Amino acid sequence: MLQHLAGRVWIHPHDPDPDAIRPSVAVIADERGSVLVDAGNSPEHARAVGTAIEAAGLPAPRWLVYTHHHWDHTWGACAWPDVTVIAHSTAVDLLAKEAERPWSHRYLHDQVEADPKLGPSFRARALAVPDWTDFRIVLPDETFDDPLTLPNDVVLRHVGGNHAPDSLIVLADGVALLGDAFYPPPYHLRTPDDTVDYAMIKQLLSERHDWYVDAHSPPRSRSAALAGT
């Protein structure tokens, strides 16, 4: 179910089981049409979020924003009809390459055989998508380079970073929705020297948002974020 955080911002919480790789999804509810921040990690996840939006009596999503192109943030998009998908311009080629891959359980198995470091991610994908019949990766309808303000005053800002070059953050009603922006690179690309992006964290904290929400942790108030808890 959705949890109200602040103002128009609601959160469908992440799955605390790290093996699930099921991030939170945010809904910025507005009578002009809600903004969905990330699509869910699968059509099933997306449908669960959609049911929660209806149960809460919130307006249906009009925009779907990808915080970045990684599978757990985008693979639910094919289950969201009638939305305008928005991403940073650098996401387009990355998603197009992913869309060309022959996703199936056999393909996932073969890729892990070739590179065992893919195991955690690809096993989670297999669990998230039991049936590939109607699955597809959805490319954005709209992209941006400079900061973009949606008609309901939700602000999208590209921050990049080591986790994904297309990472953006979403700002609304005192809440900073961060996706995975300050995380180190994905596990299969990570080196022993890779850490969280402390410079980005320092910059975000200096902006003094009321709430900080990354996709795989509970929301943190400003005081909790400053305390590092």
PDB file of C-alpha atoms in Angstrom:
ATOM      1  CA  MET A   1       0.000   0.000   0.000  1.00  0.00           C
ATOM      2  CA  LEU A   2       1.020   3.612  -0.437  1.00  0.00           C
ATOM      3  CA  GLN A   3       2.486   5.620   2.420  1.00  0.00           C
ATOM      4  CA  HIS A   4       1.945   9.377   2.509  1.00  0.00           C
ATOM      5  CA  LEU A   5       5.242  11.206   2.981  1.00  0.00           C
ATOM      6  CA  ALA A   6       4.651  14.941   2.528  1.00  0.00           C
ATOM      7  CA  GLY A   7       2.476  17.276   0.485  1.00  0.00           C
ATOM      8  CA  ARG A   8       1.473  15.451  -2.687  1.00  0.00           C
ATOM      9  CA  VAL A   9       4.168  12.773  -2.355  1.00  0.00           C
ATOM     10  CA  TRP A  10       3.310   9.155  -1.643  1.00  0.00           C
ATOM     11  CA  ILE A  11       5.680   6.174  -1.533  1.00  0.00           C
ATOM     12  CA  HIS A  12       5.117   2.542  -2.468  1.00  0.00           C
ATOM     13  CA  PRO A  13       7.885   1.124  -0.253  1.00  0.00           C
ATOM     14  CA  HIS A  14      10.863  -0.874  -1.445  1.00  0.00           C
ATOM     15  CA  ASP A  15      11.162  -4.577  -0.680  1.00  0.00           C
ATOM     16  CA  PRO A  16      13.652  -4.895   2.216  1.00  0.00           C
ATOM     17  CA  ASP A  17      14.802  -8.278   0.864  1.00  0.00           C
ATOM     18  CA  PRO A  18      17.978  -7.340  -1.046  1.00  0.00           C
ATOM     19  CA  ASP A  19      17.649 -10.402  -3.278  1.00  0.00           C
ATOM     20  CA  ALA A  20      14.340  -9.095  -4.638  1.00  0.00           C
ATOM     21  CA  ILE A  21      15.873  -5.860  -6.004  1.00  0.00           C
ATOM     22  CA  ARG A  22      12.426  -4.243  -5.858  1.00  0.00           C
ATOM     23  CA  PRO A  23      12.813  -0.482  -5.342  1.00  0.00           C
ATOM     24  CA  SER A  24      10.325   2.011  -4.042  1.00  0.00           C
ATOM     25  CA  VAL A  25       8.058   3.821  -6.465  1.00  0.00           C
ATOM     26  CA  ALA A  26       6.862   7.353  -5.746  1.00  0.00           C
ATOM     27  CA  VAL A  27       3.578   8.950  -6.718  1.00  0.00           C
ATOM     28  CA  ILE A  28       3.226  12.726  -6.789  1.00  0.00           C
ATOM     29  CA  ALA A  29      -0.545  13.068  -6.725  1.00  0.00           C
ATOM     30  CA  ASP A  30      -2.053  16.030  -8.550  1.00  0.00           C
ATOM     31  CA  GLU A  31      -5.525  16.695  -9.897  1.00  0.00           C
ATOM     32  CA  ARG A  32      -3.919  17.562 -13.245  1.00  0.00           C
ATOM     33  CA  GLY A  33      -2.555  14.008 -13.358  1.00  0.00           C
ATOM     34  CA  SER A  34      -0.085  12.294 -11.086  1.00  0.00           C
ATOM     35  CA  VAL A  35       3.635  11.831 -11.671  1.00  0.00           C
ATOM     36  CA  LEU A  36       4.937   8.305 -11.248  1.00  0.00           C
ATOM     37  CA  VAL A  37       8.613   8.183 -10.316  1.00  0.00           C
ATOM     38  CA  ASP A  38       9.991   4.920 -11.707  1.00  0.00           C
ATOM     39  CA  ALA A  39       7.980   2.135 -13.264  1.00  0.00           C
ATOM     40  CA  GLY A  40       8.601  -0.792 -10.934  1.00  0.00           C
ATOM     41  CA  ASN A  41      10.871  -3.749 -11.586  1.00  0.00           C
ATOM     42  CA  SER A  42       8.311  -5.745 -13.575  1.00  0.00           C
ATOM     43  CA  PRO A  43       4.756  -5.620 -14.912  1.00  0.00           C
ATOM     44  CA  GLU A  44       3.636  -7.420 -11.744  1.00  0.00           C
ATOM     45  CA  HIS A  45       5.260  -4.755  -9.558  1.00  0.00           C
ATOM     46  CA  ALA A  46       3.692  -2.011 -11.681  1.00  0.00           C
ATOM     47  CA  ARG A  47       0.239  -3.561 -11.330  1.00  0.00           C
ATOM     48  CA  ALA A  48       0.649  -3.708  -7.544  1.00  0.00           C
ATOM     49  CA  VAL A  49       1.505   0.004  -7.499  1.00  0.00           C
ATOM     50  CA  GLY A  50      -1.463   0.755  -9.758  1.00  0.00           C
ATOM     51  CA  THR A  51      -3.804  -1.106  -7.414  1.00  0.00           C
ATOM     52  CA  ALA A  52      -2.413   0.869  -4.466  1.00  0.00           C
ATOM     53  CA  ILE A  53      -2.960   4.176  -6.316  1.00  0.00           C
ATOM     54  CA  GLU A  54      -6.584   3.258  -6.968  1.00  0.00           C
ATOM     55  CA  ALA A  55      -7.103   2.109  -3.371  1.00  0.00           C
ATOM     56  CA  ALA A  56      -5.752   5.432  -2.093  1.00  0.00           C
ATOM     57  CA  GLY A  57      -8.129   7.332  -4.389  1.00  0.00           C
ATOM     58  CA  LEU A  58      -5.294   9.211  -6.087  1.00  0.00           C
ATOM     59  CA  PRO A  59      -5.407  10.524  -9.665  1.00  0.00           C
ATOM     60  CA  ALA A  60      -4.097   8.147 -12.303  1.00  0.00           C
ATOM     61  CA  PRO A  61      -0.531   8.783 -13.471  1.00  0.00           C
ATOM     62  CA  ARG A  62      -0.121  11.091 -16.442  1.00  0.00           C
ATOM     63  CA  TRP A  63       3.698  11.128 -16.468  1.00  0.00           C
ATOM     64  CA  LEU A  64       6.178   8.345 -15.737  1.00  0.00           C
ATOM     65  CA  VAL A  65       9.713   9.496 -14.936  1.00  0.00           C
ATOM     66  CA  TYR A  66      12.665   7.116 -15.094  1.00  0.00           C
ATOM     67  CA  THR A  67      15.259   8.080 -12.494  1.00  0.00           C
ATOM     68  CA  HIS A  68      17.672   6.008 -14.620  1.00  0.00           C
ATOM     69  CA  HIS A  69      17.622   3.183 -17.124  1.00  0.00           C
ATOM     70  CA  HIS A  70      18.348   0.180 -14.893  1.00  0.00           C
ATOM     71  CA  TRP A  71      15.930  -2.723 -15.124  1.00  0.00           C
ATOM     72  CA  ASP A  72      14.457  -2.481 -11.637  1.00  0.00           C
ATOM     73  CA  HIS A  73      13.329   1.083 -12.357  1.00  0.00           C
ATOM     74  CA  THR A  74      12.027   0.625 -15.907  1.00  0.00           C
ATOM     75  CA  TRP A  75      10.827  -2.920 -16.553  1.00  0.00           C
ATOM     76  CA  GLY A  76       7.328  -2.212 -15.236  1.00  0.00           C
ATOM     77  CA  ALA A  77       6.693   0.482 -17.847  1.00  0.00           C
ATOM     78  CA  CYS A  78       4.919  -1.826 -20.295  1.00  0.00           C
ATOM     79  CA  ALA A  79       2.141  -2.200 -17.697  1.00  0.00           C
ATOM     80  CA  TRP A  80       1.505   1.552 -17.455  1.00  0.00           C
ATOM     81  CA  PRO A  81      -0.859   2.618 -20.268  1.00  0.00           C
ATOM     82  CA  ASP A  82      -1.619   6.204 -21.198  1.00  0.00           C
ATOM     83  CA  VAL A  83       1.432   7.795 -19.587  1.00  0.00           C
ATOM     84  CA  THR A  84       4.126  10.018 -21.057  1.00  0.00           C
ATOM     85  CA  VAL A  85       7.485   8.453 -20.235  1.00  0.00           C
ATOM     86  CA  ILE A  86      10.219  10.989 -19.466  1.00  0.00           C
ATOM     87  CA  ALA A  87      13.952  10.413 -18.994  1.00  0.00           C
ATOM     88  CA  HIS A  88      17.228  12.231 -19.393  1.00  0.00           C
ATOM     89  CA  SER A  89      18.457  12.223 -22.981  1.00  0.00           C
ATOM     90  CA  THR A  90      21.376   9.912 -22.162  1.00  0.00           C
ATOM     91  CA  ALA A  91      18.914   7.155 -21.251  1.00  0.00           C
ATOM     92  CA  VAL A  92      17.684   6.656 -24.818  1.00  0.00           C
ATOM     93  CA  ASP A  93      20.650   4.774 -26.285  1.00  0.00           C
ATOM     94  CA  LEU A  94      21.117   2.780 -23.084  1.00  0.00           C
ATOM     95  CA  LEU A  95      17.500   1.624 -23.097  1.00  0.00           C
ATOM     96  CA  ALA A  96      17.541   0.949 -26.835  1.00  0.00           C
ATOM     97  CA  LYS A  97      20.459  -1.436 -26.378  1.00  0.00           C
ATOM     98  CA  GLU A  98      18.646  -3.194 -23.551  1.00  0.00           C
ATOM     99  CA  ALA A  99      15.511  -3.481 -25.695  1.00  0.00           C
ATOM    100  CA  GLU A 100      17.472  -5.340 -28.367  1.00  0.00           C
ATOM    101  CA  ARG A 101      18.477  -8.135 -26.012  1.00  0.00           C
ATOM    102  CA  PRO A 102      16.458 -11.394 -26.257  1.00  0.00           C
ATOM    103  CA  TRP A 103      15.133 -11.392 -22.703  1.00  0.00           C
ATOM    104  CA  SER A 104      13.978 -14.804 -21.513  1.00  0.00           C
ATOM    105  CA  HIS A 105      14.821 -17.199 -18.718  1.00  0.00           C
ATOM    106  CA  ARG A 106      17.175 -19.070 -21.036  1.00  0.00           C
ATOM    107  CA  TYR A 107      18.969 -15.830 -21.939  1.00  0.00           C
ATOM    108  CA  LEU A 108      19.309 -14.884 -18.267  1.00  0.00           C
ATOM    109  CA  HIS A 109      20.716 -18.325 -17.457  1.00  0.00           C
ATOM    110  CA  ASP A 110      23.211 -18.204 -20.297  1.00  0.00           C
ATOM    111  CA  GLN A 111      24.416 -14.731 -19.356  1.00  0.00           C
ATOM    112  CA  VAL A 112      25.066 -15.786 -15.758  1.00  0.00           C
ATOM    113  CA  GLU A 113      26.943 -18.836 -17.008  1.00  0.00           C
ATOM    114  CA  ALA A 114      29.169 -16.488 -19.012  1.00  0.00           C
ATOM    115  CA  ASP A 115      29.600 -13.927 -16.205  1.00  0.00           C
ATOM    116  CA  PRO A 116      28.741 -15.136 -12.675  1.00  0.00           C
ATOM    117  CA  LYS A 117      28.859 -11.552 -11.372  1.00  0.00           C
ATOM    118  CA  LEU A 118      25.520 -11.039 -13.135  1.00  0.00           C
ATOM    119  CA  GLY A 119      23.952 -13.666 -10.874  1.00  0.00           C
ATOM    120  CA  PRO A 120      22.260 -11.477  -8.235  1.00  0.00           C
ATOM    121  CA  SER A 121      20.718  -9.122 -10.793  1.00  0.00           C
ATOM    122  CA  PHE A 122      19.716 -11.733 -13.335  1.00  0.00           C
ATOM    123  CA  ARG A 123      18.235 -14.133 -10.775  1.00  0.00           C
ATOM    124  CA  ALA A 124      16.131 -11.250  -9.449  1.00  0.00           C
ATOM    125  CA  ARG A 125      14.966 -10.491 -13.000  1.00  0.00           C
ATOM    126  CA  ALA A 126      13.927 -14.103 -13.484  1.00  0.00           C
ATOM    127  CA  LEU A 127      11.844 -13.980 -10.305  1.00  0.00           C
ATOM    128  CA  ALA A 128      10.353 -10.596 -11.194  1.00  0.00           C
ATOM    129  CA  VAL A 129       9.209 -11.625 -14.683  1.00  0.00           C
ATOM    130  CA  PRO A 130       7.855 -15.194 -14.707  1.00  0.00           C
ATOM    131  CA  ASP A 131       6.195 -14.712 -18.112  1.00  0.00           C
ATOM    132  CA  TRP A 132       7.847 -12.803 -20.966  1.00  0.00           C
ATOM    133  CA  THR A 133       4.913 -12.961 -23.386  1.00  0.00           C
ATOM    134  CA  ASP A 134       3.897  -9.301 -23.223  1.00  0.00           C
ATOM    135  CA  PHE A 135       7.111  -7.905 -21.791  1.00  0.00           C
ATOM    136  CA  ARG A 136       8.902  -5.067 -23.551  1.00  0.00           C
ATOM    137  CA  ILE A 137      11.276  -2.291 -22.604  1.00  0.00           C
ATOM    138  CA  VAL A 138       9.671   1.109 -23.115  1.00  0.00           C
ATOM    139  CA  LEU A 139      11.802   3.948 -24.454  1.00  0.00           C
ATOM    140  CA  PRO A 140      11.014   7.486 -23.283  1.00  0.00           C
ATOM    141  CA  ASP A 141       8.493   9.635 -25.124  1.00  0.00           C
ATOM    142  CA  GLU A 142      10.205  12.822 -23.989  1.00  0.00           C
ATOM    143  CA  THR A 143      13.761  13.609 -22.927  1.00  0.00           C
ATOM    144  CA  PHE A 144      15.543  16.642 -21.514  1.00  0.00           C
ATOM    145  CA  ASP A 145      19.036  17.980 -20.963  1.00  0.00           C
ATOM    146  CA  ASP A 146      18.466  21.115 -18.899  1.00  0.00           C
ATOM    147  CA  PRO A 147      16.361  20.933 -15.720  1.00  0.00           C
ATOM    148  CA  LEU A 148      12.732  20.328 -16.607  1.00  0.00           C
ATOM    149  CA  THR A 149       9.666  21.545 -14.707  1.00  0.00           C
ATOM    150  CA  LEU A 150       6.458  19.642 -15.389  1.00  0.00           C
ATOM    151  CA  PRO A 151       3.115  21.484 -15.579  1.00  0.00           C
ATOM    152  CA  ASN A 152       2.395  20.585 -11.945  1.00  0.00           C
ATOM    153  CA  ASP A 153       5.671  22.171 -10.742  1.00  0.00           C
ATOM    154  CA  VAL A 154       7.536  18.902 -10.287  1.00  0.00           C
ATOM    155  CA  VAL A 155      11.209  19.487 -11.111  1.00  0.00           C
ATOM    156  CA  LEU A 156      13.474  16.960 -12.840  1.00  0.00           C
ATOM    157  CA  ARG A 157      17.237  17.505 -12.653  1.00  0.00           C
ATOM    158  CA  HIS A 158      20.022  15.434 -14.158  1.00  0.00           C
ATOM    159  CA  VAL A 159      22.825  14.560 -11.727  1.00  0.00           C
ATOM    160  CA  GLY A 160      24.613  11.674 -13.468  1.00  0.00           C
ATOM    161  CA  GLY A 161      27.086   9.878 -11.242  1.00  0.00           C
ATOM    162  CA  ASN A 162      28.902   6.565 -11.047  1.00  0.00           C
ATOM    163  CA  HIS A 163      25.818   4.394 -10.726  1.00  0.00           C
ATOM    164  CA  ALA A 164      24.280   5.414 -14.046  1.00  0.00           C
ATOM    165  CA  PRO A 165      25.156   8.290 -16.387  1.00  0.00           C
ATOM    166  CA  ASP A 166      21.479   9.166 -16.918  1.00  0.00           C
ATOM    167  CA  SER A 167      20.566   9.446 -13.221  1.00  0.00           C
ATOM    168  CA  LEU A 168      18.174  12.240 -12.397  1.00  0.00           C
ATOM    169  CA  ILE A 169      16.427  13.406  -9.251  1.00  0.00           C
ATOM    170  CA  VAL A 170      12.836  14.509  -8.817  1.00  0.00           C
ATOM    171  CA  LEU A 171      11.919  17.399  -6.521  1.00  0.00           C
ATOM    172  CA  ALA A 172       8.424  18.123  -5.213  1.00  0.00           C
ATOM    173  CA  ASP A 173       6.937  19.554  -2.012  1.00  0.00           C
ATOM    174  CA  GLY A 174      10.183  19.440  -0.059  1.00  0.00           C
ATOM    175  CA  VAL A 175      10.949  15.849  -1.079  1.00  0.00           C
ATOM    176  CA  ALA A 176      14.035  14.825  -3.066  1.00  0.00           C
ATOM    177  CA  LEU A 177      13.454  11.528  -4.878  1.00  0.00           C
ATOM    178  CA  LEU A 178      16.949  10.279  -5.664  1.00  0.00           C
ATOM    179  CA  GLY A 179      16.587   6.893  -7.335  1.00  0.00           C
ATOM    180  CA  ASP A 180      20.043   5.305  -7.000  1.00  0.00           C
ATOM    181  CA  ALA A 181      21.947   8.438  -7.982  1.00  0.00           C
ATOM    182  CA  PHE A 182      24.640   8.393  -5.268  1.00  0.00           C
ATOM    183  CA  TYR A 183      25.164   4.624  -5.285  1.00  0.00           C
ATOM    184  CA  PRO A 184      28.356   2.978  -6.571  1.00  0.00           C
ATOM    185  CA  PRO A 185      28.253   1.215  -9.949  1.00  0.00           C
ATOM    186  CA  PRO A 186      26.135  -1.946 -10.298  1.00  0.00           C
ATOM    187  CA  TYR A 187      27.643  -5.031  -8.684  1.00  0.00           C
ATOM    188  CA  HIS A 188      28.958  -6.650 -11.865  1.00  0.00           C
ATOM    189  CA  LEU A 189      30.800  -3.424 -12.800  1.00  0.00           C
ATOM    190  CA  ARG A 190      32.018  -2.503  -9.335  1.00  0.00           C
ATOM    191  CA  THR A 191      35.650  -2.456  -8.241  1.00  0.00           C
ATOM    192  CA  PRO A 192      36.951  -2.658  -4.653  1.00  0.00           C
ATOM    193  CA  ASP A 193      37.594   1.095  -4.740  1.00  0.00           C
ATOM    194  CA  ASP A 194      34.016   2.056  -5.639  1.00  0.00           C
ATOM    195  CA  THR A 195      31.958   3.658  -2.884  1.00  0.00           C
ATOM    196  CA  VAL A 196      28.892   5.832  -2.587  1.00  0.00           C
ATOM    197  CA  ASP A 197      29.281   9.292  -4.111  1.00  0.00           C
ATOM    198  CA  TYR A 198      30.033  11.378  -1.029  1.00  0.00           C
ATOM    199  CA  ALA A 199      30.393  14.589  -3.037  1.00  0.00           C
ATOM    200  CA  MET A 200      26.899  14.153  -4.443  1.00  0.00           C
ATOM    201  CA  ILE A 201      25.500  13.395  -0.997  1.00  0.00           C
ATOM    202  CA  LYS A 202      27.131  16.537   0.404  1.00  0.00           C
ATOM    203  CA  GLN A 203      25.646  18.629  -2.399  1.00  0.00           C
ATOM    204  CA  LEU A 204      22.174  17.190  -1.929  1.00  0.00           C
ATOM    205  CA  LEU A 205      22.286  17.737   1.814  1.00  0.00           C
ATOM    206  CA  SER A 206      23.377  21.344   1.286  1.00  0.00           C
ATOM    207  CA  GLU A 207      20.125  21.919  -0.611  1.00  0.00           C
ATOM    208  CA  ARG A 208      18.220  21.238   2.627  1.00  0.00           C
ATOM    209  CA  HIS A 209      15.271  19.250   1.344  1.00  0.00           C
ATOM    210  CA  ASP A 210      12.807  18.091   4.009  1.00  0.00           C
ATOM    211  CA  TRP A 211      12.965  14.463   2.907  1.00  0.00           C
ATOM    212  CA  TYR A 212      15.519  12.362   1.039  1.00  0.00           C
ATOM    213  CA  VAL A 213      14.292   9.181  -0.618  1.00  0.00           C
ATOM    214  CA  ASP A 214      16.631   6.770  -2.351  1.00  0.00           C
ATOM    215  CA  ALA A 215      15.027   3.775  -4.001  1.00  0.00           C
ATOM    216  CA  HIS A 216      16.259   0.947  -1.784  1.00  0.00           C
ATOM    217  CA  SER A 217      15.989   2.486   1.707  1.00  0.00           C
ATOM    218  CA  PRO A 218      13.226   3.959   3.859  1.00  0.00           C
ATOM    219  CA  PRO A 219      12.744   7.728   3.465  1.00  0.00           C
ATOM    220  CA  ARG A 220      15.032   9.882   5.587  1.00  0.00           C
ATOM    221  CA  SER A 221      14.088  13.217   7.102  1.00  0.00           C
ATOM    222  CA  ARG A 222      16.618  16.003   6.705  1.00  0.00           C
ATOM    223  CA  SER A 223      17.822  15.572  10.289  1.00  0.00           C
ATOM    224  CA  ALA A 224      18.203  11.806   9.862  1.00  0.00           C
ATOM    225  CA  ALA A 225      20.043  12.285   6.566  1.00  0.00           C
ATOM    226  CA  LEU A 226      22.398  14.818   8.104  1.00  0.00           C
ATOM    227  CA  ALA A 227      23.033  12.400  10.963  1.00  0.00           C
ATOM    228  CA  GLY A 228      23.797   9.657   8.479  1.00  0.00           C
ATOM    229  CA  THR A 229      21.040   7.343   9.731  1.00  0.00           C
TER     230      THR A 229
END
